[in-house]
Short mmCIF file of C-alpha atoms and ligand atoms in Angstrom, two decimals:
data_model
loop_
_atom_site.label_atom_id
_atom_site.label_comp_id
_atom_site.label_asym_id
_atom_site.label_seq_id
_atom_site.Cartn_x
_atom_site.Cartn_y
_atom_site.Cartn_z
CA UNK A 1398 2.70 172.52 145.97
CA UNK A 1399 -0.89 170.57 145.63
CA UNK A 1400 0.11 167.20 144.91
CA UNK A 1401 -2.79 164.52 144.20
CA UNK A 1402 -1.26 160.51 143.77
CA UNK A 1403 -3.16 158.15 142.83
CA UNK A 1404 -2.76 154.73 143.45
CA UNK A 1405 -4.36 152.71 140.63
CA UNK A 1406 -3.85 149.43 142.25
CA UNK A 1407 -6.73 146.97 143.07
CA UNK A 1408 -5.22 144.82 145.82
CA UNK A 1409 -6.75 145.07 149.15
CA UNK A 1410 -3.78 144.82 150.87
CA UNK A 1411 0.49 145.79 150.16
CA UNK A 1412 1.05 146.97 146.45
CA UNK A 1413 4.00 147.29 144.59
CA UNK A 1414 2.11 150.85 143.53
CA UNK A 1415 2.06 151.85 147.03
CA UNK A 1416 5.87 150.95 147.41
CA UNK A 1417 6.45 153.16 144.39
CA UNK A 1418 4.53 155.81 145.75
CA UNK A 1419 6.28 155.41 149.05
CA UNK A 1420 9.91 155.76 147.24
CA UNK A 1421 8.76 159.10 145.74
CA UNK A 1422 7.67 160.08 148.07
CA UNK A 1423 10.52 160.13 150.24
CA UNK A 1424 12.64 161.43 147.42
CA UNK A 1425 9.99 164.46 147.96
CA UNK A 1426 10.65 167.28 149.93
CA UNK A 1427 8.67 168.85 153.29
CA UNK A 1428 6.00 171.26 153.34
CA UNK A 1429 4.21 170.62 149.59
CA UNK A 1430 0.41 168.94 150.39
CA UNK A 1431 0.15 165.48 149.32
CA UNK A 1432 -2.75 163.60 149.04
CA UNK A 1433 -3.05 159.50 148.59
CA UNK A 1434 -6.13 158.74 146.54
CA UNK A 1435 -6.78 154.80 146.63
CA UNK A 1436 -9.23 153.44 143.81
CA UNK A 1437 -8.96 149.29 145.51
CA UNK A 1438 -12.35 149.84 146.61
CA UNK A 1439 -13.62 149.73 143.71
CA UNK A 1440 -15.38 153.20 142.37
CA UNK A 1441 -14.84 156.37 141.49
CA UNK A 1442 -16.41 158.07 144.42
CA UNK A 1443 -13.15 157.09 146.16
CA UNK A 1444 -11.06 159.14 143.97
CA UNK A 1445 -12.12 163.43 144.63
CA UNK A 1446 -12.61 164.23 141.24
CA UNK A 1447 -13.01 167.85 142.23
CA UNK A 1448 -10.56 167.73 144.85
CA UNK A 1449 -8.07 166.08 142.28
CA UNK A 1450 -8.44 169.63 140.01
CA UNK A 1451 -6.52 171.68 141.83
CA UNK A 1452 -3.79 169.96 142.15
CA UNK A 1453 -0.41 171.52 140.68
CA UNK A 1454 1.11 167.87 140.18
CA UNK A 1455 -0.97 164.32 139.36
CA UNK A 1456 0.90 161.38 140.12
CA UNK A 1457 -0.36 158.01 138.55
CA UNK A 1458 1.40 154.76 140.35
CA UNK A 1459 -0.56 151.07 138.33
CA UNK A 1460 0.30 148.10 137.36
CA UNK A 1461 0.42 147.14 134.06
CA UNK A 1462 -2.66 144.90 133.03
CA UNK A 1463 -2.99 142.63 130.07
CA UNK A 1464 0.01 145.59 128.47
CA UNK A 1465 -2.36 148.67 129.27
CA UNK A 1466 -3.90 150.63 131.99
CA UNK A 1467 -6.19 148.76 133.72
CA UNK A 1468 -9.93 148.79 133.55
CA UNK A 1469 -11.20 150.18 136.82
CA UNK A 1470 -8.33 152.99 136.20
CA UNK A 1471 -9.38 153.68 132.66
CA UNK A 1472 -12.91 154.45 134.04
CA UNK A 1473 -11.31 156.92 136.55
CA UNK A 1474 -9.45 158.33 133.91
CA UNK A 1475 -12.71 158.95 131.74
CA UNK A 1476 -14.11 160.45 134.69
CA UNK A 1477 -11.48 163.11 135.04
CA UNK A 1478 -11.26 163.66 132.14
CA UNK A 1479 -15.51 165.04 131.91
CA UNK A 1480 -14.24 167.87 134.74
CA UNK A 1481 -12.53 169.87 131.69
CA UNK A 1482 -11.50 172.26 131.20
CA UNK A 1483 -8.45 172.47 134.23
CA UNK A 1484 -8.21 176.55 135.29
CA UNK A 1485 -4.93 175.80 136.16
CA UNK A 1486 -1.29 173.94 134.63
CA UNK A 1487 -1.55 170.88 136.03
CA UNK A 1488 2.08 168.40 135.46
CA UNK A 1489 1.25 164.48 135.20
CA UNK A 1490 3.21 161.97 136.05
CA UNK A 1491 3.42 158.16 136.04
CA UNK A 1492 5.14 155.42 137.46
CA UNK A 1493 4.12 151.85 136.47
CA UNK A 1494 5.22 148.95 137.60
CA UNK A 1495 4.80 145.58 135.60
CA UNK A 1496 5.42 141.49 136.41
CA UNK A 1497 7.59 140.84 133.45
CA UNK A 1498 11.27 141.08 134.26
CA UNK A 1499 11.32 144.13 131.20
CA UNK A 1500 9.91 147.66 132.51
CA UNK A 1501 9.64 148.55 128.90
CA UNK A 1502 6.89 146.58 128.01
CA UNK A 1503 5.34 149.46 130.15
CA UNK A 1504 5.46 151.39 127.05
CA UNK A 1505 1.90 151.22 125.68
CA UNK A 1506 0.29 151.70 128.71
CA UNK A 1507 2.60 155.37 128.90
CA UNK A 1508 1.72 156.32 125.80
CA UNK A 1509 -1.79 155.67 126.82
CA UNK A 1510 -1.55 158.36 129.65
CA UNK A 1511 0.06 160.72 127.51
CA UNK A 1512 -3.01 160.43 124.84
CA UNK A 1513 -5.33 161.03 127.75
CA UNK A 1514 -3.20 164.39 129.30
CA UNK A 1515 -3.94 165.55 125.43
CA UNK A 1516 -7.32 164.48 125.60
CA UNK A 1517 -7.36 165.75 129.16
CA UNK A 1518 -5.51 169.07 128.64
CA UNK A 1519 -2.85 168.48 130.91
CA UNK A 1520 0.29 168.30 130.43
CA UNK A 1521 2.41 166.03 130.62
CA UNK A 1522 5.64 165.24 132.85
CA UNK A 1523 7.15 162.30 132.99
CA UNK A 1524 7.05 158.51 133.12
CA UNK A 1525 8.65 156.07 134.67
CA UNK A 1526 8.48 151.54 133.70
CA UNK A 1527 9.35 149.25 136.37
CA UNK A 1528 10.03 145.67 135.36
CA UNK A 1529 9.91 142.42 138.04
CA UNK A 1530 6.64 144.15 140.63
CA UNK A 1531 6.19 141.68 142.53
CA UNK A 1532 11.03 141.31 143.39
CA UNK A 1533 10.07 144.79 144.63
CA UNK A 1534 8.74 143.87 147.81
CA UNK A 1535 11.04 141.25 148.35
CA UNK A 1536 14.12 143.89 148.13
CA UNK A 1537 12.77 146.84 149.42
CA UNK A 1538 14.95 146.28 152.87
CA UNK A 1539 17.65 147.52 150.47
CA UNK A 1540 18.25 151.39 150.42
CA UNK A 1541 17.83 152.74 146.38
CA UNK A 1542 20.36 153.14 144.56
CA UNK A 1543 22.25 149.53 145.60
CA UNK A 1544 22.32 146.69 144.69
CA UNK A 1545 19.48 145.40 142.80
CA UNK A 1546 17.65 148.47 143.46
CA UNK A 1547 20.54 150.61 142.16
CA UNK A 1548 18.61 151.48 138.64
CA UNK A 1549 14.95 152.43 140.40
CA UNK A 1550 17.02 154.18 142.57
CA UNK A 1551 18.20 156.44 140.24
CA UNK A 1552 15.13 156.58 138.11
CA UNK A 1553 13.21 157.82 140.99
CA UNK A 1554 15.34 160.36 141.61
CA UNK A 1555 15.07 161.35 138.50
CA UNK A 1556 11.46 161.65 137.99
CA UNK A 1557 11.40 163.80 141.93
CA UNK A 1558 13.53 166.05 140.33
CA UNK A 1559 11.56 166.94 137.87
CA UNK A 1560 8.25 166.61 139.55
CA UNK A 1561 9.38 168.85 141.81
CA UNK A 1562 10.46 171.71 139.37
CA UNK A 1563 7.10 170.91 137.22
CA UNK A 1564 9.58 169.90 134.54
CA UNK A 1565 9.27 167.01 132.24
CA UNK A 1566 11.85 164.40 131.07
CA UNK A 1567 11.89 161.21 129.36
CA UNK A 1568 10.69 157.96 129.49
CA UNK A 1569 13.28 155.62 131.86
CA UNK A 1570 12.46 152.27 131.64
CA UNK A 1571 14.16 149.60 134.68
CA UNK A 1572 14.29 145.91 135.44
CA UNK A 1573 16.41 145.35 138.73
CA UNK A 1574 20.21 145.08 138.69
CA UNK A 1575 19.93 141.20 138.89
CA UNK A 1576 20.03 138.59 136.30
CA UNK A 1577 16.74 137.62 134.26
CA UNK A 1578 17.56 133.82 134.84
CA UNK A 1579 17.94 133.88 138.36
CA UNK A 1580 14.81 135.95 138.78
CA UNK A 1581 12.97 133.47 136.75
CA UNK A 1582 13.39 130.82 138.74
CA UNK A 1583 12.56 132.72 142.11
CA UNK A 1584 9.78 133.97 140.38
CA UNK A 1585 8.11 129.99 141.01
CA UNK A 1586 10.31 129.33 143.88
CA UNK A 1587 9.57 131.92 146.34
CA UNK A 1588 5.93 133.54 144.53
CA UNK A 1589 3.78 131.26 143.12
CA UNK A 1590 4.57 127.89 144.78
CA UNK A 1591 4.26 129.52 148.94
CA UNK A 1592 1.17 130.96 147.63
CA UNK A 1593 -0.38 128.22 145.81
CA UNK A 1594 0.56 125.62 149.18
CA UNK A 1595 -0.41 128.43 151.44
CA UNK A 1596 -4.34 127.72 149.52
CA UNK A 1597 -3.62 124.14 149.75
CA UNK A 1598 -2.82 123.25 146.62
CA UNK A 1599 -0.42 120.93 145.34
CA UNK A 1600 2.07 122.44 142.63
CA UNK A 1601 0.89 120.19 140.53
CA UNK A 1602 -2.57 121.71 140.93
CA UNK A 1603 -1.35 124.98 138.60
CA UNK A 1604 -1.63 123.66 135.56
CA UNK A 1605 -5.05 122.56 135.96
CA UNK A 1606 -7.15 122.82 132.85
CA UNK A 1607 -11.00 123.68 133.58
CA UNK A 1608 -12.04 121.32 130.53
CA UNK B 47 -16.20 128.12 118.61
CA UNK B 48 -15.94 132.15 117.78
CA UNK B 49 -15.84 134.41 120.80
CA UNK B 50 -17.08 137.84 120.30
CA UNK B 51 -16.31 140.79 123.30
CA UNK B 52 -17.82 143.83 122.66
CA UNK B 53 -19.25 146.54 124.44
CA UNK B 54 -22.38 147.30 122.12
CA UNK B 55 -25.69 148.90 123.57
CA UNK B 56 -28.06 145.46 123.68
CA UNK B 57 -30.35 147.68 121.53
CA UNK B 58 -27.09 147.68 118.89
CA UNK B 59 -25.77 144.03 119.60
CA UNK B 60 -29.79 142.23 119.62
CA UNK B 61 -29.72 144.06 115.68
CA UNK B 62 -26.48 143.06 114.99
CA UNK B 63 -25.58 139.57 115.85
CA UNK B 64 -29.51 138.87 114.63
CA UNK B 65 -27.68 135.89 111.91
CA UNK B 66 -24.85 134.74 114.17
CA UNK B 67 -24.09 131.11 113.99
CA UNK B 68 -24.72 129.59 117.13
CA UNK B 69 -21.43 127.89 117.92
CA UNK B 70 -20.80 131.48 118.77
CA UNK B 71 -19.92 132.70 122.48
CA UNK B 72 -21.00 136.49 122.62
CA UNK B 73 -19.13 138.59 125.83
CA UNK B 74 -21.61 141.14 126.40
CA UNK B 75 -21.41 143.74 129.47
CA UNK B 76 -24.78 143.40 131.55
CA UNK B 77 -23.58 146.14 134.21
CA UNK B 78 -22.83 143.22 137.12
CA UNK B 79 -18.81 142.61 135.92
CA UNK B 80 -16.53 143.48 138.21
CA UNK B 81 -13.20 144.16 138.18
CA UNK B 82 -9.49 142.41 138.59
CA UNK B 83 -8.58 142.79 141.67
CA UNK B 84 -5.49 142.09 141.27
CA UNK B 85 -5.37 138.64 144.23
CA UNK B 86 -4.03 136.18 141.67
CA UNK B 87 -6.47 133.30 142.78
CA UNK B 88 -6.71 132.61 138.91
CA UNK B 89 -3.41 131.09 139.64
CA UNK B 90 -3.16 129.96 143.21
CA UNK B 91 -6.07 129.57 144.21
CA UNK B 92 -8.75 128.11 141.55
CA UNK B 93 -6.25 127.70 138.66
CA UNK B 94 -7.88 128.21 135.33
CA UNK B 95 -10.98 130.09 136.54
CA UNK B 96 -11.01 133.93 138.24
CA UNK B 97 -12.59 134.08 141.94
CA UNK B 98 -15.03 136.93 141.67
CA UNK B 99 -18.91 135.83 141.43
CA UNK B 100 -20.19 137.57 137.92
CA UNK B 101 -20.98 135.12 135.24
CA UNK B 102 -17.39 136.54 134.26
CA UNK B 103 -15.04 134.41 136.12
CA UNK B 104 -14.29 131.86 133.33
CA UNK B 105 -12.83 133.66 130.66
CA UNK B 106 -9.83 131.53 130.90
CA UNK B 107 -11.77 128.59 129.97
CA UNK B 108 -14.49 130.24 127.19
CA UNK B 109 -10.67 131.27 125.38
CA UNK B 110 -9.83 127.79 125.82
CA UNK B 111 -12.44 126.59 123.63
CA UNK B 112 -12.23 129.52 120.72
CA UNK B 113 -10.69 129.18 117.75
CA UNK B 114 -11.11 132.89 116.74
CA UNK B 115 -11.64 135.69 119.15
CA UNK B 116 -13.36 138.71 117.64
CA UNK B 117 -13.31 141.95 119.78
CA UNK B 118 -15.45 145.21 119.37
CA UNK B 119 -14.52 148.06 121.04
CA UNK B 120 -14.71 152.12 121.26
CA UNK B 121 -11.24 152.83 121.23
CA UNK B 122 -10.31 154.83 124.37
CA UNK B 123 -6.42 156.31 124.56
CA UNK B 124 -5.31 154.41 122.10
CA UNK B 125 -6.65 150.84 124.00
CA UNK B 126 -10.06 149.35 124.77
CA UNK B 127 -12.79 151.07 126.28
CA UNK B 128 -13.45 150.30 130.35
CA UNK B 129 -15.44 147.11 129.62
CA UNK B 130 -13.40 145.20 127.31
CA UNK B 131 -10.91 146.05 128.80
CA UNK B 132 -12.32 144.53 132.30
CA UNK B 133 -13.09 141.13 129.91
CA UNK B 134 -9.54 141.16 128.93
CA UNK B 135 -8.24 141.78 132.99
CA UNK B 136 -10.30 139.07 134.14
CA UNK B 137 -8.86 136.64 131.20
CA UNK B 138 -5.32 135.60 132.20
CA UNK B 139 -6.50 132.50 134.13
CA UNK B 140 -6.22 131.21 130.00
CA UNK B 141 -1.92 131.69 131.20
CA UNK B 142 -0.22 129.86 133.09
CA UNK B 143 1.65 132.20 136.19
CA UNK B 144 5.05 130.59 134.91
CA UNK B 145 6.98 133.01 132.84
CA UNK B 146 8.49 132.11 130.03
CA UNK B 147 10.97 134.11 127.47
CA UNK B 148 10.17 134.85 123.88
CA UNK B 149 11.90 136.66 121.40
CA UNK B 150 13.98 137.68 124.49
CA UNK B 151 11.08 139.66 126.57
CA UNK B 152 9.46 137.68 129.09
CA UNK B 153 6.14 136.43 128.92
CA UNK B 154 3.78 133.41 130.98
CA UNK B 155 3.45 130.25 129.64
CA UNK B 156 0.66 128.20 128.01
CA UNK B 157 -2.15 126.51 130.32
CA UNK B 158 -3.92 125.38 127.18
CA UNK B 159 -1.80 124.04 124.31
CA UNK B 160 -3.39 125.76 121.31
CA UNK B 161 -3.43 129.00 119.70
CA UNK B 162 -6.32 131.65 118.53
CA UNK B 163 -7.10 133.71 115.99
CA UNK B 164 -7.76 137.55 116.71
CA UNK B 165 -9.80 140.84 115.60
CA UNK B 166 -10.19 143.37 116.35
CA UNK B 167 -12.46 146.42 115.70
CA UNK B 168 -11.81 149.45 117.41
CA UNK B 169 -14.78 152.51 116.42
CA UNK B 170 -14.81 155.85 117.73
CA UNK B 171 -15.32 159.05 115.68
CA UNK B 172 -11.82 160.85 114.28
CA UNK B 173 -9.16 157.99 115.63
CA UNK B 174 -6.23 159.62 115.19
CA UNK B 175 -3.02 158.24 113.13
CA UNK B 176 -1.39 158.21 116.67
CA UNK B 177 -4.08 156.64 118.30
CA UNK B 178 -4.56 154.16 116.10
CA UNK B 179 -0.82 153.44 115.88
CA UNK B 180 -0.35 152.81 119.76
CA UNK B 181 -3.97 150.34 119.79
CA UNK B 182 -2.42 148.52 117.23
CA UNK B 183 1.24 148.26 118.89
CA UNK B 184 -1.55 147.06 121.70
CA UNK B 185 -3.14 144.17 120.18
CA UNK B 186 0.27 142.91 118.52
CA UNK B 187 1.83 143.30 121.96
CA UNK B 188 -1.66 140.93 123.62
CA UNK B 189 -1.26 138.39 120.58
CA UNK B 190 2.11 138.18 121.71
CA UNK B 191 0.71 137.17 125.31
CA UNK B 192 -1.90 134.95 124.55
CA UNK B 193 -0.35 132.67 121.57
CA UNK B 194 -2.38 134.86 118.69
CA UNK B 195 -0.52 133.21 115.35
CA UNK B 196 -3.06 135.43 113.36
CA UNK B 197 -4.59 138.54 113.75
CA UNK B 198 -5.64 141.85 112.44
CA UNK B 199 -6.56 145.36 113.73
CA UNK B 200 -9.48 147.42 111.57
CA UNK B 201 -10.55 151.25 112.72
CA UNK B 202 -14.27 151.93 111.90
CA UNK B 203 -15.76 155.92 112.37
CA UNK B 204 -18.94 154.22 113.84
CA UNK B 205 -20.27 151.29 115.09
CA UNK B 206 -22.83 151.41 112.36
CA UNK B 207 -19.97 150.25 109.78
CA UNK B 208 -20.12 146.78 111.61
CA UNK B 209 -23.39 146.11 110.10
CA UNK B 210 -20.37 145.68 107.06
CA UNK B 211 -18.58 143.29 108.34
CA UNK B 212 -18.55 139.34 106.87
CA UNK B 213 -17.27 137.34 110.08
CA UNK B 214 -19.62 139.02 112.68
CA UNK B 215 -23.24 138.90 110.52
C1 FMN C 2694 -5.17 140.85 135.04
C2 FMN C 2694 -3.92 141.27 135.23
C3 FMN C 2694 -3.14 141.56 133.75
C4 FMN C 2694 -1.34 141.79 134.26
N1 FMN C 2694 -0.86 142.01 132.72
C5 FMN C 2694 0.33 141.76 132.96
C6 FMN C 2694 1.18 142.18 131.28
O1 FMN C 2694 0.29 142.32 130.73
N2 FMN C 2694 2.31 142.41 131.91
C7 FMN C 2694 3.21 142.38 132.70
O2 FMN C 2694 4.47 142.44 132.91
N3 FMN C 2694 2.53 142.21 133.95
C8 FMN C 2694 0.75 141.85 134.14
N4 FMN C 2694 0.94 141.88 135.06
C9 FMN C 2694 1.34 141.82 136.67
C10 FMN C 2694 1.11 143.48 137.48
O3 FMN C 2694 1.47 144.18 136.36
C11 FMN C 2694 2.17 143.26 138.09
O4 FMN C 2694 1.62 142.30 139.52
C12 FMN C 2694 2.38 144.25 139.19
O5 FMN C 2694 3.51 144.53 139.89
C13 FMN C 2694 1.12 144.82 139.71
O6 FMN C 2694 1.06 145.79 140.48
P1 FMN C 2694 0.64 146.16 142.11
O7 FMN C 2694 0.80 145.51 143.08
O8 FMN C 2694 1.09 147.31 142.36
O9 FMN C 2694 -1.18 146.12 142.07
C14 FMN C 2694 -0.80 141.29 135.28
C15 FMN C 2694 -1.66 140.97 136.57
C16 FMN C 2694 -3.12 141.18 136.58
C17 FMN C 2694 -3.58 140.63 137.54
#
């Protein structure tokens, strides 16, 4: 089976989308032809549209931006739509991650992707909305299906099974198996503040107003 | 001040916006906008301002000066067109990185203590009911995140209909 994976994170370095792709790849059996396309170099030409047309499965992994599909990915979706009609039946799966704790906040982006599938004539497979995206790399050493990675582990398994069998499934929304209040405090102390200090800022500078 | 974010061509916008009050800030597509690179620099490097240099880096500050934001966008898969979405993706410096729980959901805290008004005009041929519903839920979600106290969403068959709308004349 030919699987084309589109990493929709614009980040230059590591991204949560990349980690999600790693998780799904680890569940998808050997013997499949998997190609991963990055769009982080900022141009449509980095995604080989012709090549993607011959896939059995398209997997989109991307971050939620302003409650919906990020603009750079939107451009690529529009370009892909222009390639229709597709000669084959292609199934589309998505794993969308967002910064806020609740994976449910990805529901609009999932609906947008379904509309895109309808417009492009592709078949909808399934989507997972993953909350607390930034936390994912902090807990990447914990095996999937265990501790805080319990919920995402179950979701990844389900989507991967459906993907391998080209089946459709219900939307799945997950948040870490972890208290939200703790996550909220940890976000400041383990994420925003160390990064700001590294840039030579004091914590009070983060609230700076431009006027 | 009103801010209009739109994706109309130069020709269309020149005729449509000729009578605008001077205190309106127009955000138009000059073809040079860069996409957000997800670096969070606007929160942890140059707080309140995007680090990319292309004349769209000050969206946070522009929103802080706005009373009302008017968005004019072609409807794309139940959302904004790429340019309008790009401007919004580049606007998160309007908020703080810190989280807050609102109606049992996480959102960001405000950098500027103020609320906005928002009007969104989606245009396009045959916008389906399903698409319109998704677009409405998107504007609603954006309004929660950007601290909009009152919003409305309209759907137009074509950008020609914009000439009949009082708030953009
Ligand atoms: C411009 C921008 C807009 C964002 N908007 C949202 C949002 O509306 N809701 C949300 O939960 N997270 C939002 N996020 C957070 C990202 O979804 C989150 O950081 C995600 O983990 C990034 O994934 P990646 O590492 O795969 O790029 C936004 C991030 C950026 C940079």
